[in-house]
């Protein structure tokens, strides 16, 4: 059986591209003609990717007839006419979060329906995870082992967070988990200044060792913002969820990463544009820096782990040549030394809490035996182990590999079999306009990006996943992508009017909160309209010049 983990990055209105990619992979797996079963069992998302992950999870687990609604949600519903509401009740963000609440309630947390039936593409258990930015951070007391004060702790806060769900056959429509999934997806998509922070009550068990104030309901109130701020490529979260399956090492595992705005640079491009000269430019540069670091974090971790694994495996393969005595069963002193070293490493792992408690009288010995069996069966070490001609020599070499893995911090690590779905050649999508928010202003831009997501996913399946998936793609019009050069002038008149209405509404609100002196207040009828019009014109001009 082949298992697929979907990793969905963020991108505001580029969620339409991600939705197209998700729709195509679900259709492909459902219509697979290859022998051998393929299922989707892990989905992680950040920001707009979290909304798509929630929609995909509902489609797979509860009602596969929801699949066409992923396109309707992004192309029809995610429009500026809905999101830009000057009369919205909450004022912490420019966009109306109630639109997201209504959408997720209608699709993710819907009541049971007569046509509810899980998708053939769904695994028996689907693990879902969303990244989150914890607004106030989770406080911990860390013990660093300072050389001069080894018992002294220091306080720190962790702002990167996530939330995880395990969906099974019991997760039918109407069960409480779907309201939690919907709420968490909206929290992950709450881009700062666009949407307000989102409160979620979390269990203290989710934060072992943290200093938390628990409420009377046994929950800890957390406030969240966009998950893409610190982790816009949730590869590590996906790997964590995969490794919850005890048999994950024996699986044919594929990670499919959807990233609509993968940054590429041409020859000689260094990316430095000089210092910002305005407050708005500084805010824009800072936002790019935060989001860029969030996108880079898991890439750096994955690449670092993959490189270290390749070096370790190359070293292990040469060990029989570098140290021939390892294969000598008569070298008892060497065998005893390696055995004692492996036992010490296992005891340290147990003491550090890096291994779940088993209740055994000898947890370190049990853990070491399990690891030796795992290394003995790992194809990556088969060549080196084949040089041994006795069971003791094979066990000795496996113990040495265990020690080397621990020294490199690579216990339970595997090279990530990762496949990328992204616009070919770094092509820009229509929704890239206005910092990834431009797609909300034009239905055709979102529809075009949705088709682009389907097209690029189809290409990846046909070129790199054809060994496990073969399907009928269907109508060619579903993959027709036009070349669009979006600009402010090409935004439909209704969208511009809605935007101006919002800007003027915000200007009115600010002016109404001013407390001028008696003379200025008396002539407010004269100067307030002028200021309102000036602020509105300046804002619209800034948008007109944006990219």
PDB file of C-alpha atoms in Angstrom, residues 282-387:
ATOM      1  CA  UNK A 282       9.406  48.944   6.626  1.00  0.00           C
ATOM      2  CA  UNK A 283       6.209  47.077   7.568  1.00  0.00           C
ATOM      3  CA  UNK A 284       6.178  45.344   4.169  1.00  0.00           C
ATOM      4  CA  UNK A 285       9.847  44.333   4.435  1.00  0.00           C
ATOM      5  CA  UNK A 286       9.341  43.051   7.980  1.00  0.00           C
ATOM      6  CA  UNK A 287       6.310  41.017   6.913  1.00  0.00           C
ATOM      7  CA  UNK A 288       8.315  39.463   4.069  1.00  0.00           C
ATOM      8  CA  UNK A 289      11.144  38.640   6.467  1.00  0.00           C
ATOM      9  CA  UNK A 290       8.858  36.927   8.989  1.00  0.00           C
ATOM     10  CA  UNK A 291       6.936  35.006   6.342  1.00  0.00           C
ATOM     11  CA  UNK A 292      10.121  34.093   4.494  1.00  0.00           C
ATOM     12  CA  UNK A 293      11.712  32.698   7.646  1.00  0.00           C
ATOM     13  CA  UNK A 294       8.518  30.772   8.371  1.00  0.00           C
ATOM     14  CA  UNK A 295       8.692  29.211   4.927  1.00  0.00           C
ATOM     15  CA  UNK A 296      12.408  28.456   5.186  1.00  0.00           C
ATOM     16  CA  UNK A 297      12.470  26.798   8.614  1.00  0.00           C
ATOM     17  CA  UNK A 298      11.284  23.306   7.732  1.00  0.00           C
ATOM     18  CA  UNK A 299      13.107  23.378   4.389  1.00  0.00           C
ATOM     19  CA  UNK A 300      16.367  24.006   6.212  1.00  0.00           C
ATOM     20  CA  UNK A 301      15.623  21.268   8.744  1.00  0.00           C
ATOM     21  CA  UNK A 302      14.647  18.724   6.081  1.00  0.00           C
ATOM     22  CA  UNK A 303      17.710  19.478   3.943  1.00  0.00           C
ATOM     23  CA  UNK A 304      20.027  19.346   6.939  1.00  0.00           C
ATOM     24  CA  UNK A 305      18.640  15.986   8.048  1.00  0.00           C
ATOM     25  CA  UNK A 306      18.757  14.564   4.515  1.00  0.00           C
ATOM     26  CA  UNK A 307      22.406  15.645   4.093  1.00  0.00           C
ATOM     27  CA  UNK A 308      23.464  14.203   7.443  1.00  0.00           C
ATOM     28  CA  UNK A 309      21.664  10.944   6.683  1.00  0.00           C
ATOM     29  CA  UNK A 310      23.454  10.632   3.344  1.00  0.00           C
ATOM     30  CA  UNK A 311      26.831  11.207   5.045  1.00  0.00           C
ATOM     31  CA  UNK A 312      26.046   8.715   7.820  1.00  0.00           C
ATOM     32  CA  UNK A 313      24.913   6.009   5.417  1.00  0.00           C
ATOM     33  CA  UNK A 314      27.959   6.503   3.217  1.00  0.00           C
ATOM     34  CA  UNK A 315      30.172   6.158   6.321  1.00  0.00           C
ATOM     35  CA  UNK A 316      28.372   3.013   7.512  1.00  0.00           C
ATOM     36  CA  UNK A 317      28.720   1.461   4.066  1.00  0.00           C
ATOM     37  CA  UNK A 318      32.514   1.919   4.294  1.00  0.00           C
ATOM     38  CA  UNK A 319      32.847   0.747   7.922  1.00  0.00           C
ATOM     39  CA  UNK A 320      33.751  -2.892   7.050  1.00  0.00           C
ATOM     40  CA  UNK A 321      36.648  -1.584   4.924  1.00  0.00           C
ATOM     41  CA  UNK A 322      37.718   1.097   7.391  1.00  0.00           C
ATOM     42  CA  UNK A 323      37.563  -1.190  10.455  1.00  0.00           C
ATOM     43  CA  UNK A 324      37.814  -4.875   9.430  1.00  0.00           C
ATOM     44  CA  UNK A 325      37.895  -5.987  13.090  1.00  0.00           C
ATOM     45  CA  UNK A 326      34.192  -5.103  13.373  1.00  0.00           C
ATOM     46  CA  UNK A 327      33.374  -8.318  11.503  1.00  0.00           C
ATOM     47  CA  UNK A 328      35.685 -10.448  13.654  1.00  0.00           C
ATOM     48  CA  UNK A 329      33.473 -12.388  16.127  1.00  0.00           C
ATOM     49  CA  UNK A 330      36.584 -13.280  18.145  1.00  0.00           C
ATOM     50  CA  UNK A 331      37.396  -9.688  19.094  1.00  0.00           C
ATOM     51  CA  UNK A 332      35.528  -9.808  22.409  1.00  0.00           C
ATOM     52  CA  UNK A 333      37.044  -6.610  23.813  1.00  0.00           C
ATOM     53  CA  UNK A 334      35.818  -4.548  20.856  1.00  0.00           C
ATOM     54  CA  UNK A 335      32.387  -6.161  21.076  1.00  0.00           C
ATOM     55  CA  UNK A 336      32.146  -5.432  24.803  1.00  0.00           C
ATOM     56  CA  UNK A 337      33.228  -1.808  24.339  1.00  0.00           C
ATOM     57  CA  UNK A 338      30.666  -1.119  21.575  1.00  0.00           C
ATOM     58  CA  UNK A 339      27.952  -2.910  23.576  1.00  0.00           C
ATOM     59  CA  UNK A 340      28.615  -0.821  26.706  1.00  0.00           C
ATOM     60  CA  UNK A 341      28.624   2.374  24.627  1.00  0.00           C
ATOM     61  CA  UNK A 342      25.278   1.471  23.018  1.00  0.00           C
ATOM     62  CA  UNK A 343      23.760   0.658  26.419  1.00  0.00           C
ATOM     63  CA  UNK A 344      24.942   4.018  27.788  1.00  0.00           C
ATOM     64  CA  UNK A 345      23.361   5.875  24.837  1.00  0.00           C
ATOM     65  CA  UNK A 346      20.085   3.986  25.361  1.00  0.00           C
ATOM     66  CA  UNK A 347      20.068   4.870  29.069  1.00  0.00           C
ATOM     67  CA  UNK A 348      20.628   8.549  28.220  1.00  0.00           C
ATOM     68  CA  UNK A 349      17.731   8.502  25.763  1.00  0.00           C
ATOM     69  CA  UNK A 350      15.460   7.015  28.420  1.00  0.00           C
ATOM     70  CA  UNK A 351      16.636   9.545  31.042  1.00  0.00           C
ATOM     71  CA  UNK A 352      16.031  12.488  28.677  1.00  0.00           C
ATOM     72  CA  UNK A 353      12.481  11.349  28.017  1.00  0.00           C
ATOM     73  CA  UNK A 354      13.195  10.845  24.317  1.00  0.00           C
ATOM     74  CA  UNK A 355      11.569   7.402  24.406  1.00  0.00           C
ATOM     75  CA  UNK A 356       7.987   6.688  25.570  1.00  0.00           C
ATOM     76  CA  UNK A 357       7.798   4.782  28.875  1.00  0.00           C
ATOM     77  CA  UNK A 358       7.188   1.075  28.354  1.00  0.00           C
ATOM     78  CA  UNK A 359       6.731  -0.105  31.949  1.00  0.00           C
ATOM     79  CA  UNK A 360       9.527  -2.633  31.474  1.00  0.00           C
ATOM     80  CA  UNK A 361      11.975  -3.559  34.262  1.00  0.00           C
ATOM     81  CA  UNK A 362      14.792  -2.777  31.808  1.00  0.00           C
ATOM     82  CA  UNK A 363      13.489   0.026  29.551  1.00  0.00           C
ATOM     83  CA  UNK A 364      16.947   0.896  28.190  1.00  0.00           C
ATOM     84  CA  UNK A 365      17.668  -2.715  27.256  1.00  0.00           C
ATOM     85  CA  UNK A 366      14.238  -3.101  25.650  1.00  0.00           C
ATOM     86  CA  UNK A 367      14.693   0.128  23.702  1.00  0.00           C
ATOM     87  CA  UNK A 368      18.164  -0.920  22.517  1.00  0.00           C
ATOM     88  CA  UNK A 369      16.883  -4.321  21.341  1.00  0.00           C
ATOM     89  CA  UNK A 370      14.096  -2.621  19.373  1.00  0.00           C
ATOM     90  CA  UNK A 371      16.557  -0.237  17.730  1.00  0.00           C
ATOM     91  CA  UNK A 372      18.963  -3.040  16.824  1.00  0.00           C
ATOM     92  CA  UNK A 373      16.117  -4.960  15.169  1.00  0.00           C
ATOM     93  CA  UNK A 374      15.128  -1.789  13.287  1.00  0.00           C
ATOM     94  CA  UNK A 375      18.682  -1.172  12.025  1.00  0.00           C
ATOM     95  CA  UNK A 376      19.083  -4.849  11.127  1.00  0.00           C
ATOM     96  CA  UNK A 377      16.004  -4.635   8.871  1.00  0.00           C
ATOM     97  CA  UNK A 378      16.797  -1.200   7.360  1.00  0.00           C
ATOM     98  CA  UNK A 379      17.696  -1.487   3.630  1.00  0.00           C
ATOM     99  CA  UNK A 380      19.940   1.576   3.990  1.00  0.00           C
ATOM    100  CA  UNK A 381      22.355  -0.484   6.099  1.00  0.00           C
ATOM    101  CA  UNK A 382      21.984  -3.787   4.241  1.00  0.00           C
ATOM    102  CA  UNK A 383      25.273  -3.493   2.309  1.00  0.00           C
ATOM    103  CA  UNK A 384      27.381  -2.931   5.426  1.00  0.00           C
ATOM    104  CA  UNK A 385      25.627  -5.636   7.463  1.00  0.00           C
ATOM    105  CA  UNK A 386      26.057  -8.125   4.616  1.00  0.00           C
ATOM    106  CA  UNK A 387      29.826  -8.095   5.237  1.00  0.00           C
TER     107      UNK A 387
END
